[in-house]
Amino acid sequence: MAEQIAIAKANSEVAQRGTLVKLIIFSLSLGIAPLSAYYASLKYIWNGNATWAALTAVLTANFVLVAYIITSIYEDGNPGGASPQESKKER
Amino acid sequence: MSVCPPYAPFFGFAGVASAMIFSTVGAAFGTAKAGIGIAGLGTFKPELIMKARSAMALATRHARILTIIFQSLIPVVMSGIIAVYGLVVSVLISGALKPGDYPLFAGFVHLGAGLACGFTGLTAGYAIGIVGDACVRAYVNESKVFVSMVLILIFAEVLGLYGLIVALIMNSQVAGLDGICT
């Protein structure tokens, strides 16, 4: 019994580190992706038209947000609504 | 009364500053208020070691806690996006500022664009903060609140997006003004 608890604790530690890495990656990409999308699209795609470049940057920021929401729903392989029903059944 | 007075860039830079300042105030309020709700999750103690019948139940509870943490940070991410809106408008406006040959009309347009984006970002951040705080507290007890939380937060964020679109439309008015100063 004590061994099982120790294994579960080790698993949860690894899972927490993975979560922290994911959160750091999302925070950095939320800061870096829109600005780099603005300047890159201004120079290479829209030929100096700043309005379209700003819209591209906004689209990139919202894309990062949607990716974060989808990642949070599929965190650990459980859909958000399914796990509380399981835990209620176990109790 | 000249069309391009030397004090015209004052209004342009005021627009740049106000876009960044006010949207960041809104984002800071949103982050702080939602963060208070998330810190309240620290009292959520399922007493893992005492009640766990098996290692499987323990792992499920750990996964549940990680899911709660990940999903309760969504209001904070959305507040960050409000600040990104202000940043994009600031970068956009400051790209068009020049020391000379800058009409007063362009200064006023840039000031209006910056104020539009800044104040709508302030309102959006306020809404995200209050909704995020309440919904994160409710989400711990009832997991079905998640979908309505995301929906309400999206509607709050779209307020900031409207301000950004109006700022972009206003800013496009100064595109064809070259050579008006002579």
mmCIF file of C-alpha atoms in Angstrom:
data_model
loop_
_atom_site.group_PDB
_atom_site.id
_atom_site.type_symbol
_atom_site.label_atom_id
_atom_site.label_comp_id
_atom_site.label_asym_id
_atom_site.label_seq_id
_atom_site.Cartn_x
_atom_site.Cartn_y
_atom_site.Cartn_z
ATOM 1 C CA MET A 1 0.000 0.000 0.000
ATOM 2 C CA ALA A 2 2.794 2.380 0.881
ATOM 3 C CA GLU A 3 4.620 1.478 -2.323
ATOM 4 C CA GLN A 4 1.520 2.261 -4.382
ATOM 5 C CA ILE A 5 1.209 5.652 -2.719
ATOM 6 C CA ALA A 6 4.883 6.361 -3.400
ATOM 7 C CA ILE A 7 4.487 5.415 -7.069
ATOM 8 C CA ALA A 8 1.411 7.590 -7.387
ATOM 9 C CA LYS A 9 3.256 10.494 -5.771
ATOM 10 C CA ALA A 10 6.163 10.111 -8.207
ATOM 11 C CA ASN A 11 3.726 10.019 -11.132
ATOM 12 C CA SER A 12 2.018 13.162 -9.924
ATOM 13 C CA GLU A 13 5.352 14.943 -9.561
ATOM 14 C CA VAL A 14 6.232 14.150 -13.170
ATOM 15 C CA ALA A 15 2.783 15.305 -14.246
ATOM 16 C CA GLN A 16 3.217 18.592 -12.358
ATOM 17 C CA ARG A 17 6.533 19.260 -14.046
ATOM 18 C CA GLY A 18 4.922 18.607 -17.449
ATOM 19 C CA THR A 19 2.118 21.022 -16.585
ATOM 20 C CA LEU A 20 4.596 23.702 -15.546
ATOM 21 C CA VAL A 21 6.523 23.341 -18.804
ATOM 22 C CA LYS A 22 3.290 23.614 -20.786
ATOM 23 C CA LEU A 23 2.285 26.756 -18.884
ATOM 24 C CA ILE A 24 5.682 28.365 -19.464
ATOM 25 C CA ILE A 25 5.530 27.581 -23.182
ATOM 26 C CA PHE A 26 2.050 29.134 -23.452
ATOM 27 C CA SER A 27 3.052 32.268 -21.541
ATOM 28 C CA LEU A 28 6.100 32.835 -23.732
ATOM 29 C CA SER A 29 4.207 32.191 -26.952
ATOM 30 C CA LEU A 30 1.469 34.619 -25.887
ATOM 31 C CA GLY A 31 4.114 37.326 -25.662
ATOM 32 C CA ILE A 32 6.334 36.418 -28.581
ATOM 33 C CA ALA A 33 3.952 35.094 -31.251
ATOM 34 C CA PRO A 34 1.735 38.167 -31.898
ATOM 35 C CA LEU A 35 4.604 40.654 -32.143
ATOM 36 C CA SER A 36 6.706 38.438 -34.387
ATOM 37 C CA ALA A 37 3.610 37.717 -36.515
ATOM 38 C CA TYR A 38 3.034 41.484 -36.835
ATOM 39 C CA TYR A 39 6.542 42.301 -38.006
ATOM 40 C CA ALA A 40 6.985 39.210 -40.160
ATOM 41 C CA SER A 41 3.652 39.628 -41.947
ATOM 42 C CA LEU A 42 4.269 43.383 -42.321
ATOM 43 C CA LYS A 43 7.517 42.744 -44.117
ATOM 44 C CA TYR A 44 6.891 39.564 -46.066
ATOM 45 C CA ILE A 45 3.167 39.060 -46.623
ATOM 46 C CA TRP A 46 1.307 42.382 -46.711
ATOM 47 C CA ASN A 47 4.028 44.598 -48.267
ATOM 48 C CA GLY A 48 3.893 47.366 -45.648
ATOM 49 C CA ASN A 49 0.111 47.521 -45.091
ATOM 50 C CA ALA A 50 0.041 47.882 -41.323
ATOM 51 C CA THR A 51 -3.689 47.235 -40.831
ATOM 52 C CA TRP A 52 -3.541 43.710 -42.195
ATOM 53 C CA ALA A 53 -0.407 43.040 -40.178
ATOM 54 C CA ALA A 54 -2.214 44.097 -36.998
ATOM 55 C CA LEU A 55 -5.123 41.799 -37.859
ATOM 56 C CA THR A 56 -2.648 38.942 -38.367
ATOM 57 C CA ALA A 57 -1.153 39.604 -34.945
ATOM 58 C CA VAL A 58 -4.611 39.590 -33.339
ATOM 59 C CA LEU A 59 -5.446 36.344 -35.104
ATOM 60 C CA THR A 60 -2.223 34.780 -33.809
ATOM 61 C CA ALA A 61 -2.966 35.834 -30.224
ATOM 62 C CA ASN A 62 -6.459 34.357 -30.414
ATOM 63 C CA PHE A 63 -5.031 31.190 -31.937
ATOM 64 C CA VAL A 64 -2.727 30.791 -28.915
ATOM 65 C CA LEU A 65 -5.759 31.282 -26.654
ATOM 66 C CA VAL A 66 -7.807 28.621 -28.460
ATOM 67 C CA ALA A 67 -4.858 26.226 -28.331
ATOM 68 C CA TYR A 68 -4.631 26.817 -24.567
ATOM 69 C CA ILE A 69 -8.345 26.165 -24.044
ATOM 70 C CA ILE A 70 -8.235 22.942 -26.090
ATOM 71 C CA THR A 71 -5.103 21.784 -24.242
ATOM 72 C CA SER A 72 -6.808 22.412 -20.905
ATOM 73 C CA ILE A 73 -9.862 20.388 -21.956
ATOM 74 C CA TYR A 74 -7.734 17.407 -23.002
ATOM 75 C CA GLU A 75 -5.322 17.667 -20.078
ATOM 76 C CA ASP A 76 -4.278 14.173 -19.003
ATOM 77 C CA GLY A 77 -6.584 12.544 -21.519
ATOM 78 C CA ASN A 78 -9.764 13.299 -19.554
ATOM 79 C CA PRO A 79 -12.445 15.556 -21.021
ATOM 80 C CA GLY A 80 -13.428 18.285 -18.555
ATOM 81 C CA GLY A 81 -16.901 16.991 -17.782
ATOM 82 C CA ALA A 82 -16.144 13.296 -17.432
ATOM 83 C CA SER A 83 -13.777 13.123 -14.455
ATOM 84 C CA PRO A 84 -16.000 14.457 -11.624
ATOM 85 C CA GLN A 85 -18.606 11.805 -12.410
ATOM 86 C CA GLU A 86 -15.939 9.125 -12.038
ATOM 87 C CA SER A 87 -14.731 10.465 -8.730
ATOM 88 C CA LYS A 88 -18.285 10.702 -7.393
ATOM 89 C CA LYS A 89 -18.900 7.062 -8.291
ATOM 90 C CA GLU A 90 -15.740 5.969 -6.468
ATOM 91 C CA ARG A 91 -16.829 7.650 -3.238
ATOM 92 C CA MET B 1 -3.535 78.108 -38.570
ATOM 93 C CA SER B 2 -1.174 75.613 -40.197
ATOM 94 C CA VAL B 3 -2.084 72.085 -41.162
ATOM 95 C CA CYS B 4 1.118 70.579 -39.747
ATOM 96 C CA PRO B 5 2.067 72.403 -36.525
ATOM 97 C CA PRO B 6 5.138 71.220 -34.648
ATOM 98 C CA TYR B 7 3.114 70.120 -31.608
ATOM 99 C CA ALA B 8 1.085 67.591 -33.636
ATOM 100 C CA PRO B 9 3.184 64.543 -32.626
ATOM 101 C CA PHE B 10 2.187 65.249 -29.013
ATOM 102 C CA PHE B 11 -1.279 63.912 -29.739
ATOM 103 C CA GLY B 12 0.112 60.976 -31.680
ATOM 104 C CA PHE B 13 2.339 59.890 -28.832
ATOM 105 C CA ALA B 14 -0.484 60.452 -26.366
ATOM 106 C CA GLY B 15 -2.470 57.961 -28.422
ATOM 107 C CA VAL B 16 0.352 55.416 -28.338
ATOM 108 C CA ALA B 17 0.774 55.802 -24.582
ATOM 109 C CA SER B 18 -2.929 55.667 -23.761
ATOM 110 C CA ALA B 19 -3.454 52.506 -25.828
ATOM 111 C CA MET B 20 -0.766 50.708 -23.878
ATOM 112 C CA ILE B 21 -1.495 52.222 -20.455
ATOM 113 C CA PHE B 22 -5.244 51.724 -20.228
ATOM 114 C CA SER B 23 -5.360 48.275 -21.753
ATOM 115 C CA THR B 24 -2.627 47.196 -19.325
ATOM 116 C CA VAL B 25 -4.629 48.608 -16.408
ATOM 117 C CA GLY B 26 -7.569 46.496 -17.543
ATOM 118 C CA ALA B 27 -5.397 43.413 -17.984
ATOM 119 C CA ALA B 28 -3.821 43.929 -14.556
ATOM 120 C CA PHE B 29 -7.197 44.185 -12.890
ATOM 121 C CA GLY B 30 -8.362 41.052 -14.699
ATOM 122 C CA THR B 31 -5.258 39.101 -13.723
ATOM 123 C CA ALA B 32 -5.422 40.236 -10.101
ATOM 124 C CA LYS B 33 -9.099 39.548 -9.591
ATOM 125 C CA ALA B 34 -8.951 36.141 -11.283
ATOM 126 C CA GLY B 35 -5.766 35.384 -9.347
ATOM 127 C CA ILE B 36 -7.587 35.962 -6.074
ATOM 128 C CA GLY B 37 -10.136 33.346 -7.091
ATOM 129 C CA ILE B 38 -7.408 30.922 -8.144
ATOM 130 C CA ALA B 39 -5.539 31.401 -4.861
ATOM 131 C CA GLY B 40 -8.779 30.418 -3.134
ATOM 132 C CA LEU B 41 -8.305 26.975 -4.712
ATOM 133 C CA GLY B 42 -5.603 26.412 -2.109
ATOM 134 C CA THR B 43 -8.341 25.461 0.342
ATOM 135 C CA PHE B 44 -9.500 22.641 -1.941
ATOM 136 C CA LYS B 45 -8.100 19.659 -0.081
ATOM 137 C CA PRO B 46 -9.418 16.246 -1.115
ATOM 138 C CA GLU B 47 -7.250 14.620 1.598
ATOM 139 C CA LEU B 48 -5.512 12.399 -0.852
ATOM 140 C CA ILE B 49 -3.613 10.093 1.453
ATOM 141 C CA MET B 50 -6.379 9.473 3.958
ATOM 142 C CA LYS B 51 -9.289 8.728 1.618
ATOM 143 C CA ALA B 52 -7.487 7.025 -1.274
ATOM 144 C CA ARG B 53 -8.445 3.360 -1.440
ATOM 145 C CA SER B 54 -5.927 2.575 -4.166
ATOM 146 C CA ALA B 55 -3.165 4.142 -6.210
ATOM 147 C CA MET B 56 -5.591 4.503 -9.143
ATOM 148 C CA ALA B 57 -7.902 6.761 -7.135
ATOM 149 C CA LEU B 58 -4.900 8.782 -5.990
ATOM 150 C CA ALA B 59 -3.677 9.294 -9.549
ATOM 151 C CA THR B 60 -7.178 10.272 -10.682
ATOM 152 C CA ARG B 61 -7.418 12.882 -7.977
ATOM 153 C CA HIS B 62 -3.991 14.262 -8.902
ATOM 154 C CA ALA B 63 -5.037 14.456 -12.552
ATOM 155 C CA ARG B 64 -8.256 16.197 -11.500
ATOM 156 C CA ILE B 65 -6.296 18.801 -9.535
ATOM 157 C CA LEU B 66 -3.976 19.441 -12.473
ATOM 158 C CA THR B 67 -6.962 19.837 -14.783
ATOM 159 C CA ILE B 68 -8.527 22.309 -12.354
ATOM 160 C CA ILE B 69 -5.311 24.334 -12.188
ATOM 161 C CA PHE B 70 -4.892 24.375 -15.945
ATOM 162 C CA GLN B 71 -8.487 25.312 -16.641
ATOM 163 C CA SER B 72 -8.735 27.955 -13.920
ATOM 164 C CA LEU B 73 -5.881 29.890 -15.533
ATOM 165 C CA ILE B 74 -7.993 30.667 -18.601
ATOM 166 C CA PRO B 75 -9.150 34.105 -17.279
ATOM 167 C CA VAL B 76 -5.502 35.043 -16.718
ATOM 168 C CA VAL B 77 -4.576 34.097 -20.290
ATOM 169 C CA MET B 78 -7.488 36.136 -21.618
ATOM 170 C CA SER B 79 -6.378 39.168 -19.599
ATOM 171 C CA GLY B 80 -2.967 38.756 -21.189
ATOM 172 C CA ILE B 81 -4.578 38.898 -24.602
ATOM 173 C CA ILE B 82 -6.234 42.218 -23.713
ATOM 174 C CA ALA B 83 -2.769 43.604 -23.005
ATOM 175 C CA VAL B 84 -1.575 42.172 -26.341
ATOM 176 C CA TYR B 85 -4.347 44.122 -28.094
ATOM 177 C CA GLY B 86 -3.059 47.349 -26.549
ATOM 178 C CA LEU B 87 0.491 46.410 -27.500
ATOM 179 C CA VAL B 88 -0.455 45.762 -31.132
ATOM 180 C CA VAL B 89 -2.257 49.107 -31.447
ATOM 181 C CA SER B 90 0.694 50.942 -29.844
ATOM 182 C CA VAL B 91 3.146 49.336 -32.252
ATOM 183 C CA LEU B 92 0.830 50.059 -35.168
ATOM 184 C CA ILE B 93 0.385 53.760 -34.327
ATOM 185 C CA SER B 94 4.015 54.433 -33.406
ATOM 186 C CA GLY B 95 5.094 53.073 -36.772
ATOM 187 C CA ALA B 96 3.393 56.018 -38.457
ATOM 188 C CA LEU B 97 4.782 58.887 -36.342
ATOM 189 C CA LYS B 98 7.263 61.305 -37.902
ATOM 190 C CA PRO B 99 9.043 64.420 -36.502
ATOM 191 C CA GLY B 100 8.141 66.673 -39.421
ATOM 192 C CA ASP B 101 5.474 66.491 -42.135
ATOM 193 C CA TYR B 102 2.919 65.161 -39.650
ATOM 194 C CA PRO B 103 -0.504 66.782 -39.953
ATOM 195 C CA LEU B 104 -2.548 67.677 -36.875
ATOM 196 C CA PHE B 105 -5.374 65.591 -38.346
ATOM 197 C CA ALA B 106 -3.146 62.514 -38.133
ATOM 198 C CA GLY B 107 -2.305 63.414 -34.530
ATOM 199 C CA PHE B 108 -5.960 63.543 -33.579
ATOM 200 C CA VAL B 109 -6.737 60.309 -35.423
ATOM 201 C CA HIS B 110 -3.937 58.509 -33.615
ATOM 202 C CA LEU B 111 -5.075 59.923 -30.279
ATOM 203 C CA GLY B 112 -8.621 58.704 -30.916
ATOM 204 C CA ALA B 113 -7.428 55.280 -31.990
ATOM 205 C CA GLY B 114 -5.265 54.896 -28.898
ATOM 206 C CA LEU B 115 -8.039 56.018 -26.576
ATOM 207 C CA ALA B 116 -10.574 53.702 -28.239
ATOM 208 C CA CYS B 117 -8.356 50.663 -27.833
ATOM 209 C CA GLY B 118 -7.220 51.649 -24.324
ATOM 210 C CA PHE B 119 -10.578 52.259 -22.724
ATOM 211 C CA THR B 120 -12.260 49.228 -24.281
ATOM 212 C CA GLY B 121 -9.337 47.140 -23.035
ATOM 213 C CA LEU B 122 -9.966 48.618 -19.582
ATOM 214 C CA THR B 123 -13.608 47.543 -19.661
ATOM 215 C CA ALA B 124 -12.829 44.110 -21.063
ATOM 216 C CA GLY B 125 -10.194 43.463 -18.400
ATOM 217 C CA TYR B 126 -12.639 44.543 -15.684
ATOM 218 C CA ALA B 127 -15.293 42.132 -16.952
ATOM 219 C CA ILE B 128 -12.804 39.270 -17.320
ATOM 220 C CA GLY B 129 -11.558 39.797 -13.774
ATOM 221 C CA ILE B 130 -14.930 39.712 -12.069
ATOM 222 C CA VAL B 131 -16.303 36.854 -14.173
ATOM 223 C CA GLY B 132 -13.083 34.866 -13.838
ATOM 224 C CA ASP B 133 -13.049 35.220 -10.061
ATOM 225 C CA ALA B 134 -16.641 34.069 -9.590
ATOM 226 C CA CYS B 135 -16.518 31.281 -12.168
ATOM 227 C CA VAL B 136 -13.227 29.826 -10.925
ATOM 228 C CA ARG B 137 -14.629 29.585 -7.428
ATOM 229 C CA ALA B 138 -17.771 27.875 -8.755
ATOM 230 C CA TYR B 139 -15.807 25.575 -11.072
ATOM 231 C CA VAL B 140 -14.144 23.764 -8.185
ATOM 232 C CA ASN B 141 -17.503 22.558 -6.906
ATOM 233 C CA GLU B 142 -19.321 22.044 -10.196
ATOM 234 C CA SER B 143 -17.329 21.110 -13.252
ATOM 235 C CA LYS B 144 -20.087 21.960 -15.731
ATOM 236 C CA VAL B 145 -19.516 25.670 -15.063
ATOM 237 C CA PHE B 146 -16.467 25.436 -17.344
ATOM 238 C CA VAL B 147 -18.345 25.800 -20.616
ATOM 239 C CA SER B 148 -20.366 28.824 -19.480
ATOM 240 C CA MET B 149 -17.204 30.347 -18.006
ATOM 241 C CA VAL B 150 -15.440 30.132 -21.362
ATOM 242 C CA LEU B 151 -18.480 31.536 -23.175
ATOM 243 C CA ILE B 152 -18.841 34.546 -20.848
ATOM 244 C CA LEU B 153 -15.098 35.220 -20.987
ATOM 245 C CA ILE B 154 -15.147 35.150 -24.781
ATOM 246 C CA PHE B 155 -17.952 37.719 -24.827
ATOM 247 C CA ALA B 156 -16.002 39.913 -22.390
ATOM 248 C CA GLU B 157 -12.866 39.660 -24.514
ATOM 249 C CA VAL B 158 -14.693 40.577 -27.708
ATOM 250 C CA LEU B 159 -15.319 44.025 -26.152
ATOM 251 C CA GLY B 160 -11.586 44.674 -26.331
ATOM 252 C CA LEU B 161 -11.536 43.314 -29.863
ATOM 253 C CA TYR B 162 -14.199 45.846 -30.939
ATOM 254 C CA GLY B 163 -12.026 48.682 -29.634
ATOM 255 C CA LEU B 164 -9.064 47.316 -31.535
ATOM 256 C CA ILE B 165 -11.070 47.104 -34.778
ATOM 257 C CA VAL B 166 -12.273 50.706 -34.396
ATOM 258 C CA ALA B 167 -8.669 51.778 -33.727
ATOM 259 C CA LEU B 168 -7.558 49.991 -36.905
ATOM 260 C CA ILE B 169 -10.329 51.618 -38.944
ATOM 261 C CA MET B 170 -9.453 55.072 -37.604
ATOM 262 C CA ASN B 171 -5.765 54.526 -38.221
ATOM 263 C CA SER B 172 -6.363 53.586 -41.837
ATOM 264 C CA GLN B 173 -7.611 57.169 -42.412
ATOM 265 C CA VAL B 174 -4.069 58.546 -42.258
ATOM 266 C CA ALA B 175 -2.714 56.221 -44.914
ATOM 267 C CA GLY B 176 -3.245 58.542 -47.893
ATOM 268 C CA LEU B 177 -2.141 61.855 -46.313
ATOM 269 C CA ASP B 178 1.353 62.186 -47.794
ATOM 270 C CA GLY B 179 2.274 65.655 -48.986
ATOM 271 C CA ILE B 180 -0.557 67.541 -47.279
ATOM 272 C CA CYS B 181 1.761 69.847 -45.327
ATOM 273 C CA THR B 182 3.081 72.057 -48.120
#
